Amino acid sequence: MSARPLVRCALGAILALCASAAPARADLLYIGDSELPGVFTGSIEVKNVSTTAAVVTIKLTNTSPSSTLYLTGLAFNDPNSSTKGNISTVSSFSASYSPATGQNFRLIGGSTGYVDGISTGPFGNLDIGASVGSTWHTSGIVTDGLQTGETGTFTFNVTGTAMNLLSAANIMAAKSTSGAAGIAVRFRDAYSSVNDKDLAAVICPPPPPPPPPGVVPAPPGLVLAGMGFGCLVLGRLRLRRK
């Protein structure tokens, strides 16, 4: 299949999500990055609780081929517009892990009121995030991050204005101070200076549904390969800066 139908499909999904602005809705986008060394899949979901409150949930799975490369940080941008959503406070933050084997992320960005306080290197500054240390870059213990095969679910309860209009799509489309896309992910190696910074600017196909009862599912390798191919094709569209 050519990349063009997949591109139209992804853009259509974004437009559909942006067009929906009814209260008490939830928007979900599947995201990922397939360029080495750090590789991940995941999703971003926004649940609109009211006009002043929303829940942003970012799920990330480290799928890097190197078992020593840990996912140690993530950050995203507030769309910062009354027509899309204007986050003023992260009222609470929580993280859960699968499997839970000693990961430890903390909320970052609050020292500057969740406005441009997270430096992500070539991607500029973002607003809100989580890291194994007090900064997105090099602080904290690397092995407190997500190792290959591990998944982290990061939940940000946010308050502000026009929260009923906040969506996964407009967070993805928000620009950092350098003009990059709205979500960045950090990888660090536990035993060397190797690191990687990725933009989660790729809209991936959703994972396949579970098979009907009595049907033998496809081998996991084939499923992951299919998802990776979809991310790789769509990834050609994004602007990648390192």
Coordinates of N, CA and C in Angstrom, one line a residue:
M1 N 0.9 -1.2 0.0 CA 0.0 0.0 0.0 C 0.9 1.2 0.0
S2 N 0.6 2.2 -0.8 CA 1.4 3.5 -0.8 C 1.2 4.3 0.4
A3 N 2.1 5.2 0.7 CA 2.0 6.0 1.9 C 0.8 7.0 1.8
R4 N 0.4 7.4 0.6 CA -0.6 8.5 0.5 C -1.9 8.1 1.1
P5 N -2.5 6.9 0.9 CA -3.8 6.6 1.6 C -3.6 6.6 3.1
L6 N -2.5 6.1 3.6 CA -2.2 6.1 5.0 C -2.2 7.5 5.5
V7 N -1.5 8.4 4.8 CA -1.5 9.8 5.2 C -2.8 10.4 5.2
R8 N -3.7 10.2 4.2 CA -5.0 10.8 4.2 C -5.8 10.2 5.4
C9 N -5.6 9.0 5.7 CA -6.3 8.3 6.9 C -5.9 9.0 8.2
A10 N -4.6 9.3 8.3 CA -4.1 9.9 9.6 C -4.6 11.3 9.7
L11 N -4.5 12.1 8.6 CA -5.0 13.5 8.6 C -6.5 13.6 8.8
G12 N -7.2 12.6 8.2 CA -8.7 12.6 8.5 C -9.0 12.4 9.9
A13 N -8.2 11.5 10.6 CA -8.5 11.2 12.0 C -8.2 12.5 12.8
I14 N -7.1 13.2 12.5 CA -6.8 14.4 13.2 C -7.9 15.4 13.1
L15 N -8.4 15.6 11.8 CA -9.4 16.6 11.6 C -10.7 16.3 12.3
A16 N -11.0 15.0 12.3 CA -12.3 14.5 13.0 C -12.2 14.8 14.5
L17 N -11.0 14.6 15.1 CA -10.8 14.8 16.5 C -10.9 16.3 16.8
C18 N -10.3 17.2 15.9 CA -10.4 18.6 16.1 C -11.8 19.1 16.0
A19 N -12.6 18.5 15.1 CA -13.9 19.0 14.9 C -14.9 18.7 16.0
S20 N -14.5 17.7 16.9 CA -15.4 17.3 18.0 C -15.1 18.2 19.2
A21 N -16.0 18.9 19.7 CA -15.8 19.8 20.8 C -16.8 19.7 21.9
A22 N -17.6 18.6 21.9 CA -18.6 18.5 22.9 C -18.0 18.1 24.3
P23 N -18.6 18.6 25.4 CA -18.0 18.3 26.7 C -18.1 16.8 27.0
A24 N -17.3 16.4 28.0 CA -17.3 15.0 28.5 C -17.0 14.0 27.4
R25 N -16.0 14.4 26.6 CA -15.6 13.4 25.5 C -14.2 13.0 25.8
A26 N -13.7 12.0 25.1 CA -12.3 11.6 25.2 C -11.7 11.4 23.8
D27 N -10.6 12.0 23.6 CA -9.8 11.9 22.3 C -8.6 11.0 22.5
L28 N -8.4 10.1 21.6 CA -7.3 9.1 21.7 C -6.5 9.1 20.4
L29 N -5.2 9.3 20.5 CA -4.3 9.2 19.3 C -3.2 8.2 19.6
Y30 N -2.9 7.3 18.7 CA -1.8 6.4 18.9 C -0.5 7.0 18.3
I31 N 0.6 7.0 19.0 CA 1.8 7.7 18.7 C 3.0 6.7 18.7
G32 N 4.1 7.1 18.1 CA 5.3 6.3 18.1 C 6.4 6.9 17.4
D33 N 7.6 6.2 17.5 CA 8.8 6.6 16.8 C 9.5 5.3 16.4
S34 N 10.0 5.2 15.2 CA 10.6 3.9 14.8 C 12.0 4.1 14.4
E35 N 12.7 5.3 14.7 CA 14.0 5.5 14.3 C 15.0 5.2 15.5
L36 N 16.0 4.4 15.2 CA 17.0 4.0 16.2 C 17.8 5.2 16.7
P37 N 18.4 5.1 17.9 CA 18.4 3.9 18.8 C 17.1 3.8 19.7
G38 N 16.5 4.9 20.1 CA 15.4 4.8 21.0 C 14.1 4.7 20.2
V39 N 13.3 3.6 20.5 CA 12.1 3.3 19.7 C 11.0 3.1 20.8
F40 N 9.8 3.7 20.4 CA 8.7 3.5 21.4 C 7.4 3.5 20.6
T41 N 6.3 3.0 21.2 CA 5.0 3.1 20.8 C 4.1 3.6 22.0
G42 N 3.0 4.1 21.7 CA 2.2 4.6 22.8 C 0.9 5.3 22.4
S43 N 0.3 6.1 23.2 CA -0.9 6.8 22.9 C -1.0 8.1 23.8
I44 N -1.8 9.0 23.4 CA -2.1 10.2 24.2 C -3.6 10.3 24.2
E45 N -4.2 10.4 25.4 CA -5.7 10.5 25.5 C -6.0 11.7 26.3
V46 N -7.0 12.5 25.9 CA -7.5 13.6 26.7 C -9.0 13.3 27.0
K47 N -9.3 13.4 28.3 CA -10.7 13.2 28.8 C -11.1 14.6 29.3
N48 N -12.2 15.1 28.7 CA -12.7 16.4 29.1 C -13.7 16.3 30.2
V49 N -13.3 16.7 31.4 CA -14.2 16.5 32.6 C -15.2 17.6 32.7
S50 N -14.8 18.9 32.4 CA -15.6 20.0 32.5 C -15.0 21.2 31.7
T51 N -15.5 22.3 31.7 CA -14.9 23.5 31.0 C -13.7 23.9 31.7
T52 N -13.4 23.5 32.9 CA -12.2 23.9 33.7 C -11.3 22.8 34.1
A53 N -11.6 21.6 33.7 CA -10.8 20.4 34.1 C -10.7 19.4 33.0
A54 N -9.6 18.7 32.9 CA -9.4 17.6 31.9 C -8.3 16.7 32.5
V55 N -8.2 15.5 31.9 CA -7.2 14.5 32.2 C -6.4 14.2 31.0
V56 N -5.1 14.3 31.0 CA -4.3 14.0 29.9 C -3.5 12.7 30.3
T57 N -3.7 11.6 29.6 CA -3.0 10.4 29.9 C -2.1 10.0 28.7
I58 N -0.8 9.9 29.0 CA 0.2 9.5 28.0 C 0.7 8.1 28.4
K59 N 0.6 7.1 27.4 CA 1.1 5.8 27.7 C 2.2 5.5 26.7
L60 N 3.4 5.1 27.2 CA 4.6 4.8 26.4 C 5.1 3.5 26.7
T61 N 5.5 2.7 25.6 CA 6.2 1.5 25.8 C 7.5 1.5 25.1
N62 N 8.6 1.2 25.8 CA 9.9 1.2 25.3 C 10.1 0.0 24.4
T63 N 10.3 0.1 23.1 CA 10.4 -1.0 22.2 C 11.8 -1.0 21.6
S64 N 12.8 -0.3 22.2 CA 14.1 -0.2 21.7 C 14.8 -1.6 21.7
P65 N 15.6 -1.9 20.6 CA 16.3 -3.2 20.6 C 17.4 -3.4 21.6
S66 N 17.9 -2.3 22.2 CA 18.9 -2.4 23.2 C 18.3 -2.4 24.6
S67 N 18.7 -3.4 25.4 CA 18.1 -3.6 26.7 C 18.7 -2.6 27.7
T68 N 19.8 -1.9 27.3 CA 20.4 -0.9 28.2 C 19.9 0.5 28.0
L69 N 19.0 0.7 26.9 CA 18.5 2.0 26.6 C 17.2 2.2 27.3
Y70 N 17.1 3.2 28.2 CA 15.9 3.4 29.0 C 15.2 4.7 28.6
L71 N 13.9 4.6 28.6 CA 13.0 5.8 28.4 C 12.9 6.5 29.7
T72 N 13.5 7.7 29.7 CA 13.7 8.4 31.0 C 12.9 9.7 31.1
G73 N 12.3 10.2 30.1 CA 11.5 11.5 30.2 C 10.6 11.7 29.1
L74 N 9.5 12.4 29.3 CA 8.6 12.9 28.3 C 8.1 14.3 28.7
A75 N 7.7 15.0 27.6 CA 7.2 16.4 27.9 C 6.2 16.7 26.7
F76 N 5.2 17.6 27.1 CA 4.3 18.0 26.0 C 4.0 19.5 26.2
N77 N 3.4 20.0 25.2 CA 3.1 21.5 25.2 C 1.6 21.8 25.4
D78 N 1.4 22.8 26.1 CA 0.0 23.3 26.3 C -0.3 24.1 25.0
P79 N -1.5 23.7 24.4 CA -1.9 24.5 23.2 C -2.0 26.0 23.5
N80 N -2.2 26.4 24.7 CA -2.1 27.8 25.2 C -3.0 28.7 24.3
S81 N -4.2 28.3 24.1 CA -5.1 29.2 23.3 C -6.5 29.0 23.9
S82 N -7.2 30.0 24.0 CA -8.6 29.9 24.6 C -9.5 29.2 23.6
T83 N -9.1 29.0 22.4 CA -9.9 28.3 21.4 C -9.6 26.8 21.4
K84 N -8.5 26.4 22.1 CA -8.1 25.0 22.1 C -8.0 24.4 23.5
G85 N -7.6 25.2 24.4 CA -7.3 24.7 25.7 C -6.2 25.6 26.3
N86 N -6.3 26.0 27.6 CA -5.3 26.8 28.2 C -5.0 26.3 29.6
I87 N -4.1 25.4 29.7 CA -3.8 24.7 31.0 C -3.1 25.7 31.9
S88 N -3.6 25.9 33.1 CA -3.0 26.8 34.0 C -2.3 26.0 35.2
T89 N -2.8 24.8 35.5 CA -2.3 24.1 36.6 C -2.4 22.6 36.4
V90 N -1.4 21.8 36.8 CA -1.5 20.4 36.9 C -1.9 20.1 38.4
S91 N -3.1 19.8 38.6 CA -3.6 19.6 40.0 C -3.1 18.4 40.6
S92 N -2.8 17.3 39.8 CA -2.2 16.1 40.3 C -1.6 15.3 39.2
F93 N -0.6 14.5 39.6 CA 0.1 13.7 38.6 C 0.3 12.3 39.2
S94 N 0.1 11.2 38.4 CA 0.4 9.9 38.9 C 1.0 9.1 37.7
A95 N 1.7 8.0 38.1 CA 2.3 7.1 37.1 C 2.1 5.7 37.5
S96 N 1.8 4.8 36.6 CA 1.8 3.4 36.9 C 2.6 2.7 35.8
Y97 N 3.1 1.5 36.1 CA 4.0 0.8 35.3 C 3.7 -0.7 35.1
S98 N 4.0 -1.2 33.9 CA 3.7 -2.6 33.7 C 4.9 -3.2 32.8
P99 N 5.6 -4.2 33.4 CA 5.6 -4.6 34.8 C 6.2 -3.6 35.7
A100 N 5.8 -3.5 37.0 CA 6.3 -2.6 37.9 C 7.6 -3.1 38.5
T101 N 8.7 -2.6 38.0 CA 10.0 -3.2 38.4 C 11.0 -2.1 38.9
G102 N 10.5 -1.1 39.6 CA 11.4 -0.1 40.1 C 11.5 1.2 39.4
Q103 N 10.5 1.5 38.5 CA 10.5 2.7 37.8 C 10.1 3.9 38.7
N104 N 10.5 5.1 38.4 CA 10.2 6.2 39.3 C 10.3 7.5 38.6
F105 N 9.1 7.9 38.1 CA 9.0 9.2 37.4 C 8.4 10.3 38.3
R106 N 8.8 11.5 38.1 CA 8.2 12.6 38.8 C 7.7 13.7 37.8
L107 N 6.8 14.5 38.3 CA 6.3 15.7 37.5 C 7.4 16.7 37.4
I108 N 7.5 17.3 36.2 CA 8.4 18.4 35.9 C 7.7 19.5 35.2
G109 N 8.2 20.7 35.3 CA 7.6 21.9 34.6 C 7.0 22.9 35.6
G110 N 6.7 22.5 36.8 CA 6.0 23.3 37.7 C 6.7 24.5 38.2
S111 N 8.1 24.5 38.2 CA 8.9 25.6 38.7 C 8.7 26.9 37.9
T112 N 8.2 26.7 36.7 CA 7.9 27.9 35.9 C 6.4 28.0 35.6
G113 N 5.6 27.4 36.4 CA 4.1 27.5 36.2 C 3.7 26.8 35.0
Y114 N 4.4 25.7 34.5 CA 4.0 24.9 33.4 C 4.0 25.8 32.1
V115 N 4.9 26.7 32.0 CA 5.1 27.5 30.8 C 6.5 27.5 30.4
D116 N 6.9 26.8 29.3 CA 8.2 26.8 28.7 C 9.3 26.4 29.6
G117 N 9.0 25.6 30.7 CA 10.0 25.3 31.7 C 10.9 24.1 31.5
I118 N 10.6 23.3 30.4 CA 11.3 22.0 30.2 C 12.1 22.1 28.9
S119 N 13.4 22.2 29.1 CA 14.3 22.3 28.0 C 14.5 20.9 27.4
T120 N 14.3 20.8 26.1 CA 14.4 19.4 25.4 C 15.5 19.5 24.3
G121 N 16.5 20.4 24.5 CA 17.5 20.5 23.5 C 17.1 21.0 22.2
P122 N 17.3 20.3 21.1 CA 17.0 20.8 19.8 C 15.5 21.1 19.5
F123 N 14.6 20.5 20.4 CA 13.2 20.7 20.2 C 12.7 22.0 20.9
G124 N 13.6 22.7 21.6 CA 13.1 23.9 22.3 C 12.5 23.5 23.7
N125 N 11.7 24.4 24.2 CA 11.1 24.3 25.5 C 9.7 23.8 25.4
L126 N 9.3 22.9 26.3 CA 7.9 22.5 26.4 C 7.4 22.8 27.8
D127 N 6.1 22.5 28.1 CA 5.5 23.0 29.3 C 5.4 22.0 30.5
I128 N 4.9 20.8 30.2 CA 4.6 19.8 31.2 C 5.2 18.5 30.9
G129 N 5.6 17.8 31.9 CA 6.2 16.5 31.6 C 6.5 15.6 32.8
A130 N 7.2 14.6 32.6 CA 7.6 13.7 33.7 C 9.0 13.1 33.4
S131 N 9.8 12.9 34.4 CA 11.2 12.5 34.2 C 11.7 11.7 35.4
V132 N 12.7 10.9 35.3 CA 13.3 10.2 36.4 C 14.1 11.1 37.3
G133 N 14.4 12.3 36.8 CA 15.1 13.3 37.6 C 14.3 14.6 37.6
S134 N 15.0 15.7 38.1 CA 14.4 17.0 38.2 C 14.3 17.7 36.9
T135 N 15.1 17.2 35.9 CA 15.1 17.8 34.6 C 14.9 16.7 33.6
W136 N 14.6 17.2 32.3 CA 14.3 16.2 31.3 C 15.6 15.6 30.7
H137 N 16.8 16.3 30.9 CA 18.0 15.9 30.3 C 18.8 14.7 31.0
T138 N 19.6 15.1 32.0 CA 20.5 14.1 32.5 C 20.4 13.8 34.0
S139 N 19.5 14.4 34.7 CA 19.4 14.2 36.1 C 18.7 12.9 36.4
G140 N 18.8 12.4 37.7 CA 18.1 11.2 38.1 C 18.9 9.9 37.7
I141 N 18.3 8.8 38.1 CA 18.9 7.5 37.9 C 18.3 6.9 36.6
V142 N 19.2 6.5 35.7 CA 18.7 6.1 34.4 C 17.8 4.8 34.5
T143 N 18.2 3.9 35.4 CA 17.4 2.7 35.5 C 16.1 2.8 36.2
D144 N 15.8 4.1 36.7 CA 14.4 4.4 37.1 C 13.5 4.6 36.0
G145 N 14.0 4.6 34.8 CA 13.1 4.8 33.6 C 12.5 3.4 33.1
L146 N 12.0 3.5 31.9 CA 11.4 2.3 31.3 C 12.4 1.5 30.5
Q147 N 12.6 0.3 30.8 CA 13.5 -0.6 30.0 C 12.7 -1.2 28.9
T148 N 13.4 -1.8 27.9 CA 12.8 -2.4 26.8 C 11.7 -3.4 27.3
G149 N 10.5 -3.2 26.7 CA 9.4 -4.1 27.0 C 8.5 -3.6 28.1
E150 N 8.9 -2.5 28.8 CA 8.1 -1.9 29.9 C 7.3 -0.8 29.4
T151 N 6.1 -0.6 30.1 CA 5.1 0.4 29.7 C 4.9 1.3 30.9
G152 N 4.8 2.6 30.6 CA 4.5 3.6 31.7 C 3.2 4.3 31.3
T153 N 2.3 4.5 32.2 CA 1.1 5.3 32.0 C 1.2 6.5 32.9
F154 N 1.2 7.7 32.3 CA 1.4 8.9 33.0 C 0.1 9.8 32.9
T155 N -0.5 10.1 34.1 CA -1.8 10.7 34.1 C -1.6 12.1 34.7
F156 N -2.0 13.1 34.0 CA -1.9 14.5 34.4 C -3.3 15.1 34.5
N157 N -3.7 15.4 35.7 CA -5.0 16.1 35.9 C -4.7 17.6 35.8
V158 N -5.4 18.2 34.8 CA -5.1 19.6 34.6 C -6.3 20.5 34.7
T159 N -6.1 21.7 35.1 CA -7.2 22.7 35.2 C -6.8 23.9 34.4
G160 N -7.8 24.7 34.0 CA -7.6 25.9 33.2 C -8.9 26.4 32.6
T161 N -8.7 27.1 31.5 CA -9.9 27.6 30.7 C -10.2 26.8 29.5
A162 N -11.4 26.7 29.1 CA -11.8 26.0 27.8 C -11.3 24.6 27.8
M163 N -11.3 23.9 28.9 CA -10.8 22.5 29.0 C -11.7 21.6 28.2
N164 N -12.9 22.0 28.0 CA -13.8 21.1 27.1 C -13.3 21.1 25.7
L165 N -12.5 22.0 25.3 CA -12.0 22.0 23.9 C -10.6 21.4 23.8
L166 N -9.9 21.1 24.9 CA -8.6 20.5 24.8 C -8.7 19.1 24.2
S167 N -7.8 18.7 23.3 CA -7.9 17.4 22.7 C -6.5 16.9 22.5
A168 N -6.4 15.6 22.2 CA -5.1 14.9 21.9 C -4.5 15.5 20.6
A169 N -5.4 15.8 19.7 CA -4.9 16.3 18.4 C -4.3 17.7 18.5
N170 N -4.9 18.6 19.3 CA -4.2 19.9 19.4 C -3.0 20.0 20.3
I171 N -2.9 19.0 21.2 CA -1.6 18.9 22.0 C -0.5 18.4 21.0
M172 N -0.9 17.4 20.2 CA 0.1 17.0 19.2 C 0.6 18.1 18.2
A173 N -0.4 19.0 17.9 CA -0.1 20.0 16.9 C 0.5 21.2 17.5
A174 N 0.6 21.3 18.9 CA 1.1 22.5 19.5 C 2.6 22.6 19.3
K175 N 3.2 23.8 19.3 CA 4.6 24.0 18.9 C 5.4 24.4 20.2
S176 N 6.6 23.8 20.3 CA 7.5 24.2 21.3 C 8.1 25.5 20.9
T177 N 9.0 26.0 21.8 CA 9.6 27.3 21.5 C 10.5 27.3 20.2
S178 N 10.9 26.1 19.8 CA 11.7 26.0 18.6 C 10.9 25.8 17.3
G179 N 9.5 25.6 17.5 CA 8.7 25.3 16.4 C 8.5 23.8 16.2
A180 N 9.0 23.0 17.1 CA 8.8 21.5 16.9 C 7.4 21.1 17.3
A181 N 7.0 19.9 17.1 CA 5.7 19.4 17.5 C 5.6 19.3 19.0
G182 N 4.4 18.9 19.5 CA 4.0 19.1 20.9 C 4.5 18.1 21.9
I183 N 5.0 16.9 21.5 CA 5.4 15.9 22.5 C 6.9 15.4 22.2
A184 N 7.7 15.3 23.2 CA 9.1 14.8 23.1 C 9.3 13.7 24.1
V185 N 10.2 12.8 23.7 CA 10.5 11.6 24.5 C 12.0 11.5 24.6
R186 N 12.5 11.2 25.8 CA 14.0 11.1 26.0 C 14.4 9.7 26.4
F187 N 15.5 9.2 25.8 CA 16.1 7.9 26.1 C 17.6 8.2 26.6
R188 N 18.0 7.3 27.5 CA 19.4 7.4 28.0 C 19.9 5.9 28.2
D189 N 21.2 5.7 27.9 CA 21.8 4.4 28.1 C 22.3 4.3 29.5
A190 N 22.1 3.2 30.2 CA 22.5 3.0 31.5 C 24.0 2.8 31.7
Y191 N 24.7 2.5 30.6 CA 26.1 2.1 30.8 C 27.0 2.9 29.8
S192 N 26.5 3.9 29.1 CA 27.3 4.7 28.2 C 26.7 6.1 28.0
S193 N 27.3 6.9 27.2 CA 26.8 8.2 27.0 C 25.8 8.3 25.9
V194 N 25.4 7.2 25.3 CA 24.4 7.1 24.3 C 23.1 7.7 24.8
N195 N 22.5 8.6 24.0 CA 21.1 9.0 24.3 C 20.4 9.3 23.0
D196 N 19.1 9.6 23.2 CA 18.3 9.8 22.0 C 17.1 10.7 22.4
K197 N 16.8 11.6 21.5 CA 15.6 12.5 21.7 C 14.7 12.3 20.5
D198 N 13.4 12.1 20.8 CA 12.5 11.8 19.7 C 11.2 12.7 19.8
L199 N 10.7 13.1 18.7 CA 9.4 13.8 18.7 C 8.3 12.7 18.4
A200 N 7.3 12.7 19.3 CA 6.2 11.8 19.1 C 5.2 12.5 18.1
A201 N 5.7 12.8 17.0 CA 4.8 13.5 16.0 C 4.2 12.6 15.0
V202 N 4.4 11.3 15.2 CA 3.8 10.4 14.2 C 2.5 9.8 14.7
I203 N 1.5 9.9 13.9 CA 0.2 9.3 14.2 C 0.2 7.9 13.6
C204 N 0.1 6.9 14.5 CA 0.2 5.5 14.1 C -1.2 4.9 14.0
P205 N -1.3 3.8 13.2 CA -2.5 3.0 13.2 C -2.8 2.4 14.6
P206 N -4.0 2.3 15.0 CA -4.3 1.6 16.3 C -3.9 0.2 16.2
P207 N -3.6 -0.4 17.4 CA -3.2 -1.8 17.4 C -4.4 -2.7 17.0
P208 N -4.1 -3.9 16.5 CA -5.2 -4.7 16.0 C -6.1 -5.1 17.1
P209 N -7.4 -5.3 16.9 CA -8.3 -5.8 17.9 C -8.0 -7.2 18.3
P210 N -8.5 -7.7 19.5 CA -8.2 -9.1 19.8 C -9.0 -10.0 18.9
P211 N -8.4 -11.2 18.7 CA -9.1 -12.1 17.7 C -10.4 -12.7 18.4
P212 N -11.3 -13.1 17.5 CA -12.6 -13.7 18.0 C -12.2 -15.0 18.8
P213 N -13.1 -15.5 19.7 CA -12.8 -16.7 20.4 C -12.6 -17.9 19.4
G214 N -11.5 -18.7 19.8 CA -11.2 -19.8 18.9 C -10.3 -19.6 17.8
V215 N -10.0 -18.3 17.6 CA -9.0 -17.9 16.5 C -7.7 -17.8 17.0
V216 N -6.7 -18.4 16.4 CA -5.3 -18.3 16.9 C -4.7 -16.9 16.4
P217 N -4.3 -16.1 17.4 CA -3.8 -14.8 17.1 C -2.4 -14.8 16.3
A218 N -2.1 -13.8 15.6 CA -0.9 -13.7 14.8 C 0.3 -13.6 15.8
P219 N 1.4 -14.1 15.5 CA 2.6 -14.1 16.4 C 2.9 -12.6 16.7
P220 N 3.3 -12.3 18.0 CA 3.6 -11.0 18.4 C 4.5 -10.2 17.5
G221 N 5.5 -10.9 17.0 CA 6.5 -10.3 16.1 C 5.9 -9.7 14.9
L222 N 4.9 -10.4 14.3 CA 4.2 -9.9 13.1 C 3.4 -8.7 13.5
V223 N 2.7 -8.7 14.6 CA 1.9 -7.6 15.0 C 2.7 -6.3 15.2
L224 N 3.9 -6.5 15.9 CA 4.8 -5.4 16.2 C 5.4 -4.9 14.9
A225 N 5.7 -5.8 14.0 CA 6.2 -5.4 12.7 C 5.2 -4.6 11.9
G226 N 4.0 -5.0 11.9 CA 2.9 -4.2 11.2 C 2.8 -2.8 11.8
M227 N 2.7 -2.7 13.1 CA 2.6 -1.4 13.7 C 3.8 -0.5 13.4
G228 N 5.0 -1.1 13.5 CA 6.2 -0.4 13.2 C 6.2 0.1 11.8
F229 N 5.7 -0.7 10.9 CA 5.7 -0.3 9.5 C 4.8 0.9 9.3
G230 N 3.7 0.9 9.9 CA 2.7 2.0 9.8 C 3.3 3.3 10.3
C231 N 4.0 3.2 11.5 CA 4.7 4.4 12.1 C 5.8 4.9 11.2
L232 N 6.5 3.9 10.6 CA 7.7 4.3 9.8 C 7.2 5.0 8.5
V233 N 6.1 4.5 7.9 CA 5.6 5.2 6.7 C 5.1 6.6 7.0
L234 N 4.3 6.7 8.1 CA 3.8 8.0 8.4 C 4.9 8.9 9.0
G235 N 5.9 8.4 9.5 CA 7.0 9.2 10.1 C 7.8 10.0 9.0
R236 N 7.7 9.6 7.8 CA 8.3 10.4 6.7 C 7.8 11.8 6.6
L237 N 6.6 12.0 7.1 CA 5.9 13.3 7.0 C 6.4 14.3 8.0
R238 N 7.0 13.9 9.1 CA 7.3 14.8 10.2 C 8.6 15.5 10.0
L239 N 8.8 16.6 10.7 CA 10.1 17.3 10.7 C 10.8 16.8 11.9
R240 N 12.0 16.2 11.6 CA 12.8 15.6 12.7 C 14.0 16.4 12.9
R241 N 14.2 16.9 14.1 CA 15.4 17.7 14.4 C 16.2 17.0 15.5
K242 N 17.5 16.8 15.2 CA 18.4 16.3 16.3 C 19.6 17.2 16.4

